[in-house]
PDB file of C-alpha atoms in Angstrom:
ATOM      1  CA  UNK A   1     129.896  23.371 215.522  1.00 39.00           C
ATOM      2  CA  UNK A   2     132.951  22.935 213.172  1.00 39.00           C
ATOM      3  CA  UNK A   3     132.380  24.164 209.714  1.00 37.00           C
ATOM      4  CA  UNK A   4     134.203  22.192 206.834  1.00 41.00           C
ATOM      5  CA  UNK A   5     135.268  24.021 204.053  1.00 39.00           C
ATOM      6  CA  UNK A   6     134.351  21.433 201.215  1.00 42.00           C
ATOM      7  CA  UNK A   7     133.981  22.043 196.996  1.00 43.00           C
ATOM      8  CA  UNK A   8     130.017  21.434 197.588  1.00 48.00           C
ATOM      9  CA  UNK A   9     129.666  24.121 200.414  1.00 49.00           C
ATOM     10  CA  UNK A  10     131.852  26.819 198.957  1.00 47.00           C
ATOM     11  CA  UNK A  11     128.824  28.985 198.050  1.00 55.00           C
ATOM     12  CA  UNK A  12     127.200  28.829 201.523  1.00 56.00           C
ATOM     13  CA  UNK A  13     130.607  29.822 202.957  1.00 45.00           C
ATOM     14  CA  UNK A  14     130.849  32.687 201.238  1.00 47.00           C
ATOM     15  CA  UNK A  15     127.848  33.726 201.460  1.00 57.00           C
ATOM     16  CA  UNK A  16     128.125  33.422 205.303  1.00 56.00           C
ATOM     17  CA  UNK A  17     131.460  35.624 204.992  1.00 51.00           C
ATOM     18  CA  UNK A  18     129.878  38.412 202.930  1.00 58.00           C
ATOM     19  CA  UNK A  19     126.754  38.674 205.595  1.00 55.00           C
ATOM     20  CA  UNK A  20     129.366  38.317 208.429  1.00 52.00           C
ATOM     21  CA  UNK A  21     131.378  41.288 206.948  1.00 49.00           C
ATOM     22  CA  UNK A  22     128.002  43.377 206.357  1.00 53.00           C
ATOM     23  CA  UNK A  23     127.406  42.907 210.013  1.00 48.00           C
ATOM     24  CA  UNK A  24     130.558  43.759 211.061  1.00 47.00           C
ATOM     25  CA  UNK A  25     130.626  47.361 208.829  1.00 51.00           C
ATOM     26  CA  UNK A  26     127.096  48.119 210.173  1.00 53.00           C
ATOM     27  CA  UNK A  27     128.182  47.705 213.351  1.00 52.00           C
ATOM     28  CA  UNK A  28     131.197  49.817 212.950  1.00 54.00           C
ATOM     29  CA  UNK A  29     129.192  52.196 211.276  1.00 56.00           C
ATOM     30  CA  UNK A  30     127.423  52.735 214.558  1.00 62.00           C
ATOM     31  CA  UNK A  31     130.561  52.943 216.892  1.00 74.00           C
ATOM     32  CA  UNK A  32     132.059  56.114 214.827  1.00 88.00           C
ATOM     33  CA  UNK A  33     130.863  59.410 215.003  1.00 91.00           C
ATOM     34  CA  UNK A  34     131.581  62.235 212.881  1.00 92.00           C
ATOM     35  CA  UNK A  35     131.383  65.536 212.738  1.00 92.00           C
ATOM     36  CA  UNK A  36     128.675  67.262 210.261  1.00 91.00           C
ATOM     37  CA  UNK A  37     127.620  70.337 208.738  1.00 89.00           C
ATOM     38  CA  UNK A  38     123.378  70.759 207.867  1.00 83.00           C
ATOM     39  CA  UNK A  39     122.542  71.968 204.860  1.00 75.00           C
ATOM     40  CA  UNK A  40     119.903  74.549 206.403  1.00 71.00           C
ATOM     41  CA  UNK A  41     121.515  77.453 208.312  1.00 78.00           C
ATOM     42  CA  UNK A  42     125.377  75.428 208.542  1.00 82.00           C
ATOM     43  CA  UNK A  43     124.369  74.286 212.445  1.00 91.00           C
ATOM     44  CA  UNK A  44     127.146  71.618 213.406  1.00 94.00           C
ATOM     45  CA  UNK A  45     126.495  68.193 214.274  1.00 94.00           C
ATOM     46  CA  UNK A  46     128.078  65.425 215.782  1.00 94.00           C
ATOM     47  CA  UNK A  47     125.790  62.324 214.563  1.00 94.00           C
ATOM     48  CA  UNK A  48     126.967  58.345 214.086  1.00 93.00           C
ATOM     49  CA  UNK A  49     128.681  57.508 210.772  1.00 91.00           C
ATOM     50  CA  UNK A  50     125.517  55.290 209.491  1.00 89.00           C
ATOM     51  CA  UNK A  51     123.399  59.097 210.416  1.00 90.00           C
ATOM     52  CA  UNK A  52     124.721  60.368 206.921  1.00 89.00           C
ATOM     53  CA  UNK A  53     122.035  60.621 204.954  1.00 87.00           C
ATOM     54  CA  UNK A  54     120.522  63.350 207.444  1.00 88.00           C
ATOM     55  CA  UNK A  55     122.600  65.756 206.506  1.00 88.00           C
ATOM     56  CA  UNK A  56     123.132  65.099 202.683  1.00 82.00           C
ATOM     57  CA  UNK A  57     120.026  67.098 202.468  1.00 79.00           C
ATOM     58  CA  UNK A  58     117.336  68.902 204.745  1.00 80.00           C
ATOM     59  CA  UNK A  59     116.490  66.479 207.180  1.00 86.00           C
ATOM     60  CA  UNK A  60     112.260  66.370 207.231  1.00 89.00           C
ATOM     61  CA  UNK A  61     112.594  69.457 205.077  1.00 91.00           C
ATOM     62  CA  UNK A  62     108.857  70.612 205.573  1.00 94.00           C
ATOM     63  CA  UNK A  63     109.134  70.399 209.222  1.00 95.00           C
ATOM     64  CA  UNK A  64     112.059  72.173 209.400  1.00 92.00           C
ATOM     65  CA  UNK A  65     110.602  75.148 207.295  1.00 92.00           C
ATOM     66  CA  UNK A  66     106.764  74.881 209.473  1.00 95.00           C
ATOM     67  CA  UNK A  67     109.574  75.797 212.583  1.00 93.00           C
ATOM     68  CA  UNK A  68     110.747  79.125 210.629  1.00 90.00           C
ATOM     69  CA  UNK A  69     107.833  79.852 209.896  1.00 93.00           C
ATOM     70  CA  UNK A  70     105.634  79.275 213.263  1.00 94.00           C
ATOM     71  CA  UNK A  71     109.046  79.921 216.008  1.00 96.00           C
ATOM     72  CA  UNK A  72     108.630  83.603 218.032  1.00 96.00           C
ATOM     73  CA  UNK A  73     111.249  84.587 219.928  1.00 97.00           C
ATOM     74  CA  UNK A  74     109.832  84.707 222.871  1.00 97.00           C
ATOM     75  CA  UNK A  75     108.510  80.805 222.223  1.00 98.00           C
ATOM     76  CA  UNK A  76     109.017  78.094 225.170  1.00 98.00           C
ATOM     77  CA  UNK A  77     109.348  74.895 223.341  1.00 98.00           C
ATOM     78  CA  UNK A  78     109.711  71.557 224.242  1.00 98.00           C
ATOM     79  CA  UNK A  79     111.371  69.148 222.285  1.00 98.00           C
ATOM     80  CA  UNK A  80     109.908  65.341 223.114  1.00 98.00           C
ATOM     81  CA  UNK A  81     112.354  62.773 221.524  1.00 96.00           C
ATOM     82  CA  UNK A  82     115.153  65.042 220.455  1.00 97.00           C
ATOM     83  CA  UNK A  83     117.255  62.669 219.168  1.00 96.00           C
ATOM     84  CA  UNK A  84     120.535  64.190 218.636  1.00 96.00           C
ATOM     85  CA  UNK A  85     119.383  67.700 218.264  1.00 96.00           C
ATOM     86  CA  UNK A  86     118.558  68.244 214.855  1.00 94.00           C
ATOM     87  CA  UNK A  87     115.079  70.233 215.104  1.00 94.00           C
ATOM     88  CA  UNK A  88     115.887  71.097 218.912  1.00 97.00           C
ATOM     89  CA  UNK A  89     118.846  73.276 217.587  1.00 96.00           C
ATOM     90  CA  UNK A  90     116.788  74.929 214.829  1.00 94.00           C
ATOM     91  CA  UNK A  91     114.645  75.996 217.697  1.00 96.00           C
ATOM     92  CA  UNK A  92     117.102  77.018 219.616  1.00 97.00           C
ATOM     93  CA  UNK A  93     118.123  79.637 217.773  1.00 95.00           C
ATOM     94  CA  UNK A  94     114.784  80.958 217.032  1.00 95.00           C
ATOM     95  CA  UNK A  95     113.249  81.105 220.389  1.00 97.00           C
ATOM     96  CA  UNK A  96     113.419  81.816 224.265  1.00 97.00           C
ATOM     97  CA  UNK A  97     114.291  78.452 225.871  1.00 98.00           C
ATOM     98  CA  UNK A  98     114.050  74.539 224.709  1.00 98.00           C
ATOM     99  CA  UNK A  99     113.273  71.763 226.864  1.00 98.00           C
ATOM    100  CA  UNK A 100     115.032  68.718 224.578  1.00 98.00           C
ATOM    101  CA  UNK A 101     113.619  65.293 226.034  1.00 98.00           C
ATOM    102  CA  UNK A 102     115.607  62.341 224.953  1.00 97.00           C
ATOM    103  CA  UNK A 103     115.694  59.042 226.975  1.00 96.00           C
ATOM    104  CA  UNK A 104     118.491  56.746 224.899  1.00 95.00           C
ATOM    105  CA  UNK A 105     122.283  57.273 226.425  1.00 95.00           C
ATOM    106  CA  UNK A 106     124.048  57.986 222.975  1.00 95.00           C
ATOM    107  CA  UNK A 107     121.739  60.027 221.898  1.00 95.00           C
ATOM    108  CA  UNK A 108     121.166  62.132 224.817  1.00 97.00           C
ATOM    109  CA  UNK A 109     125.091  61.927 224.641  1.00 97.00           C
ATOM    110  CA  UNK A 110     125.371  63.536 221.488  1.00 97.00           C
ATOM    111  CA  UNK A 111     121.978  65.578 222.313  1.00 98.00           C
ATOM    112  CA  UNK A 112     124.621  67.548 224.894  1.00 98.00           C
ATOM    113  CA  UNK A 113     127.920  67.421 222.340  1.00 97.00           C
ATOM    114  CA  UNK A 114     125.551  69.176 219.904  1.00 97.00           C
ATOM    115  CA  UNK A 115     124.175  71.953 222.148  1.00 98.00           C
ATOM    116  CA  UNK A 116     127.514  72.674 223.234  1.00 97.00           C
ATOM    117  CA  UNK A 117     129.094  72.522 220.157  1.00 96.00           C
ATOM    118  CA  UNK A 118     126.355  75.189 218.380  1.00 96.00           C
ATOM    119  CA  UNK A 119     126.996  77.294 221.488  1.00 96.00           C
ATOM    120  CA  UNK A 120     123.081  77.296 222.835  1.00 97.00           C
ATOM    121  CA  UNK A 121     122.631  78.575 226.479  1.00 97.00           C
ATOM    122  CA  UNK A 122     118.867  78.006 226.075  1.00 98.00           C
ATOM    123  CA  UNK A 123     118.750  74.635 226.023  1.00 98.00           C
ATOM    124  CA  UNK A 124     118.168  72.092 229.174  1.00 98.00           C
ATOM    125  CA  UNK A 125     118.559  68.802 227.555  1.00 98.00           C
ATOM    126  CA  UNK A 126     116.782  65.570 230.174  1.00 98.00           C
ATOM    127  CA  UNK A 127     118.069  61.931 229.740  1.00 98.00           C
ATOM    128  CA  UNK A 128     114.002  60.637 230.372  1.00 97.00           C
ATOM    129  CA  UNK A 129     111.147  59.619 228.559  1.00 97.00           C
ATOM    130  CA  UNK A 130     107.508  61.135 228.633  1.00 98.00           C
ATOM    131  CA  UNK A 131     104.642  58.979 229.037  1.00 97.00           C
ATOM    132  CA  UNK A 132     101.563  58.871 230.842  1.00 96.00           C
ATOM    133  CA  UNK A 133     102.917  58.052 234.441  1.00 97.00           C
ATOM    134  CA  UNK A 134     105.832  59.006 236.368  1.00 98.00           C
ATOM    135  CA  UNK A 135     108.314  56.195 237.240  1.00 97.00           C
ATOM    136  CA  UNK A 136     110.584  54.096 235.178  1.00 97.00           C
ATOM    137  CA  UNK A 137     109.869  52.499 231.315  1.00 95.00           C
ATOM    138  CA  UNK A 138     111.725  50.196 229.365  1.00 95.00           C
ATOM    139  CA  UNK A 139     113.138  51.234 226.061  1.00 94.00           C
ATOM    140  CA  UNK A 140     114.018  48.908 223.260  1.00 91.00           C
ATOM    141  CA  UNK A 141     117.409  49.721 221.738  1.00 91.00           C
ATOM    142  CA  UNK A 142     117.554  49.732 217.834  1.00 87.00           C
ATOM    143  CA  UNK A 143     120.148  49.512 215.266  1.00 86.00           C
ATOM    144  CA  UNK A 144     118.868  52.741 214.267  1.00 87.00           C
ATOM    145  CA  UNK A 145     119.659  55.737 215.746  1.00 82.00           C
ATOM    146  CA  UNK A 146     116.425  57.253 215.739  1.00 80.00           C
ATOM    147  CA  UNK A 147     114.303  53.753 215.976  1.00 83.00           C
ATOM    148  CA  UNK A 148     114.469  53.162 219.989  1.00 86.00           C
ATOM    149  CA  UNK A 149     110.808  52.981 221.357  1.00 87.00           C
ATOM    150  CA  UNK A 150     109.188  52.006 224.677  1.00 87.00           C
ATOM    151  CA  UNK A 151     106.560  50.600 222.295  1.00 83.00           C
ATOM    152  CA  UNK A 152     108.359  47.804 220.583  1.00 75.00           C
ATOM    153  CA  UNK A 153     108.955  44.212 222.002  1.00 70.00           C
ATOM    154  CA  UNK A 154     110.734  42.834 219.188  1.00 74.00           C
ATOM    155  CA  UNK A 155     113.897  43.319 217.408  1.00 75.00           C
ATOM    156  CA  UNK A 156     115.532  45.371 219.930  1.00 84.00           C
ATOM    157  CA  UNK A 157     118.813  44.944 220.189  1.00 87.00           C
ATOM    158  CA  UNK A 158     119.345  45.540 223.744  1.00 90.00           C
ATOM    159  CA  UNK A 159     116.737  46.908 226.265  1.00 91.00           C
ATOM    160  CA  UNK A 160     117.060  49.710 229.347  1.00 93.00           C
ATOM    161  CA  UNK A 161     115.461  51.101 232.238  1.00 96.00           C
ATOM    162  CA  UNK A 162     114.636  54.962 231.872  1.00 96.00           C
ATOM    163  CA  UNK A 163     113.093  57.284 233.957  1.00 97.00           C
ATOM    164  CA  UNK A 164     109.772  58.069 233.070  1.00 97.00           C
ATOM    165  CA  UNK A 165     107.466  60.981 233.965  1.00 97.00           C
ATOM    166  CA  UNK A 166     104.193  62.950 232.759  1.00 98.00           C
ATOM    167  CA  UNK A 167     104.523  66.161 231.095  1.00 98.00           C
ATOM    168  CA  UNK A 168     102.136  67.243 233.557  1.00 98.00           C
ATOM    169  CA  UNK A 169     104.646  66.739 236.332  1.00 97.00           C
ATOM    170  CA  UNK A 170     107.455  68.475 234.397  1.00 97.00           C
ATOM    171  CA  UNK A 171     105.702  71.367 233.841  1.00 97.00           C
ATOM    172  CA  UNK A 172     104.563  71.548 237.573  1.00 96.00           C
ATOM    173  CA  UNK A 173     107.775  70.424 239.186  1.00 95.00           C
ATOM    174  CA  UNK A 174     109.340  73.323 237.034  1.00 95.00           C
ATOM    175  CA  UNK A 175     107.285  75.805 237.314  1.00 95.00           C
ATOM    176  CA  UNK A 176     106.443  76.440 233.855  1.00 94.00           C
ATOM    177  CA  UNK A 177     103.293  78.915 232.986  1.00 92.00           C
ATOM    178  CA  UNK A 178     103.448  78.857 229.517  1.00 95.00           C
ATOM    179  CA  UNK A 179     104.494  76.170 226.697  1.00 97.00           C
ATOM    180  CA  UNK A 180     104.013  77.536 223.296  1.00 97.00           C
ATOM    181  CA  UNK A 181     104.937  74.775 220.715  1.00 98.00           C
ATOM    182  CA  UNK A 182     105.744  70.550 221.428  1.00 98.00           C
ATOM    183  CA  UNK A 183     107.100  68.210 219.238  1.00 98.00           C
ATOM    184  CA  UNK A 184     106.911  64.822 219.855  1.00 97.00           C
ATOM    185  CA  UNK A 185     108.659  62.301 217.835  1.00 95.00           C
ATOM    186  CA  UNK A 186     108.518  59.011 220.346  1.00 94.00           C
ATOM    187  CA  UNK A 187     108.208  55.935 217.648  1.00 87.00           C
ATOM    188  CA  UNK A 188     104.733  55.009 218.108  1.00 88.00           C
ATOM    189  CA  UNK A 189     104.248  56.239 222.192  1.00 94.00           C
ATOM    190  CA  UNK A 190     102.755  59.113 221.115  1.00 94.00           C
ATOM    191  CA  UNK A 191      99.274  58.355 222.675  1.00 95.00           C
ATOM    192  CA  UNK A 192     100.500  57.665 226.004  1.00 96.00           C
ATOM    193  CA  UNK A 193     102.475  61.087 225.706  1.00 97.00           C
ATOM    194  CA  UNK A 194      99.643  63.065 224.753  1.00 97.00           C
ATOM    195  CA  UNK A 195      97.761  61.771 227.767  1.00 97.00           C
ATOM    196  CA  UNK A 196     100.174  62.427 230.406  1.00 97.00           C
ATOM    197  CA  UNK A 197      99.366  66.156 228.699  1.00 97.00           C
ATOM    198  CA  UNK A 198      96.175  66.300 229.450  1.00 96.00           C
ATOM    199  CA  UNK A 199      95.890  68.561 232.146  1.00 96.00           C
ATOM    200  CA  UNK A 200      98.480  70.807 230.086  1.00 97.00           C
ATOM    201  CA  UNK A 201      96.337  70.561 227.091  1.00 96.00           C
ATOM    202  CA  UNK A 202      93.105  71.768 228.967  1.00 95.00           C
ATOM    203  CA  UNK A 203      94.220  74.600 231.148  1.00 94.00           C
ATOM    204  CA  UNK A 204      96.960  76.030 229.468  1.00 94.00           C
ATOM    205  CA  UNK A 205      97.690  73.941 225.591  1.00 96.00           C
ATOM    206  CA  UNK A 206     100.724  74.918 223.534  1.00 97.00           C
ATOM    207  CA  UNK A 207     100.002  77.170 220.229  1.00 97.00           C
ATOM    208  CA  UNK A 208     101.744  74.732 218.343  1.00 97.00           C
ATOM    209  CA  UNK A 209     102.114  70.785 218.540  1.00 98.00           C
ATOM    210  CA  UNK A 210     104.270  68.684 215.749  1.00 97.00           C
ATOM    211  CA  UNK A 211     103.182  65.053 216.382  1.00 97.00           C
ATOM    212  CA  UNK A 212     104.732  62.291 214.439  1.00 95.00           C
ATOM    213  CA  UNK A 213     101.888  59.489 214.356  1.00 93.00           C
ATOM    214  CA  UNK A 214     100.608  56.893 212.037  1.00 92.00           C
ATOM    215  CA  UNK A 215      98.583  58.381 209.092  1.00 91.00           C
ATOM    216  CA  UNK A 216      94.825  58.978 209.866  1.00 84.00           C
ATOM    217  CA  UNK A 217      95.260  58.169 213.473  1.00 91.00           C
ATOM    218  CA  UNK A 218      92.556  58.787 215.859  1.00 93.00           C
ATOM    219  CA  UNK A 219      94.824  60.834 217.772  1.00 94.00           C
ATOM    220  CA  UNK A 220      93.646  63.322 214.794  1.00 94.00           C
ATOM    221  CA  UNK A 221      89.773  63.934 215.390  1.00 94.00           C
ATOM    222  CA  UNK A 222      90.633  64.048 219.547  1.00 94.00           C
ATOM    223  CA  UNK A 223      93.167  66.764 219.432  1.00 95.00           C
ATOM    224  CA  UNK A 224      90.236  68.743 217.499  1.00 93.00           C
ATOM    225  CA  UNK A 225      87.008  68.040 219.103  1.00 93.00           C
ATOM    226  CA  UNK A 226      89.132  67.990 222.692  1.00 93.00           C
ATOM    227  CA  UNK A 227      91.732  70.453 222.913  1.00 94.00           C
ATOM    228  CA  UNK A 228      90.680  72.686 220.410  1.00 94.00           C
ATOM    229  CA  UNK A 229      93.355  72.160 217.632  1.00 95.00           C
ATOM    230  CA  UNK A 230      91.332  73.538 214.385  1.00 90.00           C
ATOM    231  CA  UNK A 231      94.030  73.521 212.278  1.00 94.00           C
ATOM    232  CA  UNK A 232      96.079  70.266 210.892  1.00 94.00           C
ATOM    233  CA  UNK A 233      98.990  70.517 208.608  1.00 95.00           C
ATOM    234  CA  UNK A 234     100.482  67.415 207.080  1.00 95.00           C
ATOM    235  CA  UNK A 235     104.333  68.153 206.743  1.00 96.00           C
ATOM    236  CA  UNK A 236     106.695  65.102 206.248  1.00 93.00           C
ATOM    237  CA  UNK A 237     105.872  61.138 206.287  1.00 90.00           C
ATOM    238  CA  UNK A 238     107.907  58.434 206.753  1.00 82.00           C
ATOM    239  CA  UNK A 239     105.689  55.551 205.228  1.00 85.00           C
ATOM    240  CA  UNK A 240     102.821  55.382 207.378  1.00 89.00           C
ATOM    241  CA  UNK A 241     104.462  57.508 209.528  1.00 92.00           C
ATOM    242  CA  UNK A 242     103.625  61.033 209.377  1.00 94.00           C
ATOM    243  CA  UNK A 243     104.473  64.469 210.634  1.00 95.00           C
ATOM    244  CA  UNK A 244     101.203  66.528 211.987  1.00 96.00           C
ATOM    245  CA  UNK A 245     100.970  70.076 212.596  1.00 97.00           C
ATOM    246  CA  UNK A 246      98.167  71.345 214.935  1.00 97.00           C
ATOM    247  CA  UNK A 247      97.809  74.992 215.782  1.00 96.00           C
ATOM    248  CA  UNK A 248      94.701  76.265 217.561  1.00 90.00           C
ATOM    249  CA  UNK A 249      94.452  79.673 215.984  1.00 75.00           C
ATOM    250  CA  UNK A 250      95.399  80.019 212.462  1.00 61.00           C
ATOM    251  CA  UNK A 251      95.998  83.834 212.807  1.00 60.00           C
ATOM    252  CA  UNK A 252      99.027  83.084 215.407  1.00 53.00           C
ATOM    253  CA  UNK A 253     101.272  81.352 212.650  1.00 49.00           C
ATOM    254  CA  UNK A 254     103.029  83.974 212.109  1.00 45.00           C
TER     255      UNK A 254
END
C-alpha cells in the first residue's frame, strides 16, 4: 500500500516513524550483548543489552541473600529455568555441584558463556525443559529475555520445539541420591514441574525449594500438607508473581 506524504497526514507519519524507530532500537537492543559486572560478589556476566537493569542493582535481592544464607557446601542443587546464570552462579560458588536447566537457545547460550567465563567446574548446564512428561514441548519465544514459557499461546514472538523430560527421569537416568535445594523459575509451568517431582518429593524431597508462582497459589497448601514443607518464606515478587521459599526443617537453614 503506497503511503502519501500529504500536509493532513503529517502527524500520523510521524508518529508511524517514531514507533518504527522504537521497534527497531528494541530490537537491536536484543541482538547486542555485553559484558557485566553484579553488584553482589563482582561475578561476570554476559547478558543482552536490554538485560541492564539486572545488574544496576541486586537482581531479586532477597533471593539472592535466602541462597547465602541456606547454600552448604556440600549442597546438590538444581537450577530449573536458569536463565543466563544469574542465581545458578551464586550457587555455584557456594556448593558441591549445580544442575542449571534452561530450554531457550540464547539463553542456554549465554547460560554456558557465563559458567565459563566465572570459571565454574561444577556446573552441567542442559538445553531442556522440565515438565511432567518426557518428550518434546513447545516454548513461546518472548521479547524478553526471561519471559519465554511453554505456558503462553499468545504474544510469542516465535515458537520452538524443546526437549522435555520429568525431573523424575533426570534424577534416575543420572543417578542422583540426593538433591538438597531446587529452584524453579518456569513462567507460570510451575505446576506441571512440581508434578513430574513427585516421586522425588516423596522418597527423597530437597531441603530447600525456591518456587516462583502466582501469589496465594494452591501450589502453597499442597507442598505443606503433601510433601511436608512446614516452612514458607515469601522473598521477592514480581506483581502477582512471587518468589516462595519452602524448607522442611527450620533447624537446617543454616
Amino acid at each position: 500500500m503506497l503511503y502519501i506524504f500529504t500536509w493532513d497526514n503529517r502527524d500520523n507519519y510521524f508518529c508511524i516513524l517514531r514507533i518504527t524507530s522504537r521497534l527497531v532500537r528494541l530490537w537491536l537492543l536484543r541482538s547486542v550483548v555485553l559484558r557485566y559486572r553484579c553488584l553482589c560478589h563482582r561475578y561476570r556476566f554476559f547478558a543482552r543489552a536490554d538485560d541492564w537493569w539486572r545488574f544496576v542493582n541486586y537482581f531479586e535481592p532477597r533471593t539472592t541473600i535466602f541462597i547465602e544464607k541456606i547454600a552448604k557446601p556440600t549442597d546438590f542443587v538444581v537450577d530449573v529455568g536458569a536463565h543466563i546464570g544469574i542465581h545458578t552462579v551464586h550457587f555455584a560458588k557456594k556448593v558441591r555441584a549445580v544442575i542449571a536447566i534452561e530450554p531457550e537457545p540464547q539463553n542456554f547460550k549465554l547460560l554456558k558463556r557465563n559458567i565459563n567465563l566465572n570459571r565454574l567446574d561444577n556446573v552441567l548446564a542442559l538445553p531442556i525443559a522440565l515438565s511432567s512428561y518426557d518428550g518434546h514441548i513447545e516454548l513461546c519465544i518472548s521479547t524478553s529475555s526471561g519471559g519465554h514459557s511453554v505456558e503462553r499461546r499468545e504474544g510469542c514472538v516465535a515458537k520452538v520445539m524443546v526437549p522435555c523430560m520429568r525431573m523424575d527421569a533426570l534424577v534416575d537416568r543420572m543417578k542422583i541420591s540426593k538433591i538438597d535445594i531446587v529452584k524453579i523459575d518456569v513462567e507460570g509451568h510451575e505446576h506441571k514441574v512440581l508434578e513430574g517431582m513427585a516421586g522425588t518429593l516423596a522418597s527423597a524431597p530437597p531441603r530447600v525449594l525456591i518456587v516462583e508462582m502466582d501469589k496465594d497459589s494452591e501450589l502453597i497448601d499442597e507442598l505443606r500438607n503433601r510433601y511436608g514443607y512446614r516452612y514458607v518464606i515469601v522473598l521477592d515478587n514480581w506483581g502477582k508473581r512471587v518468589n516462595y521459599a519452602f524448607i522442611r526443617d527450620l533447624r537446617n537453614r543454616d
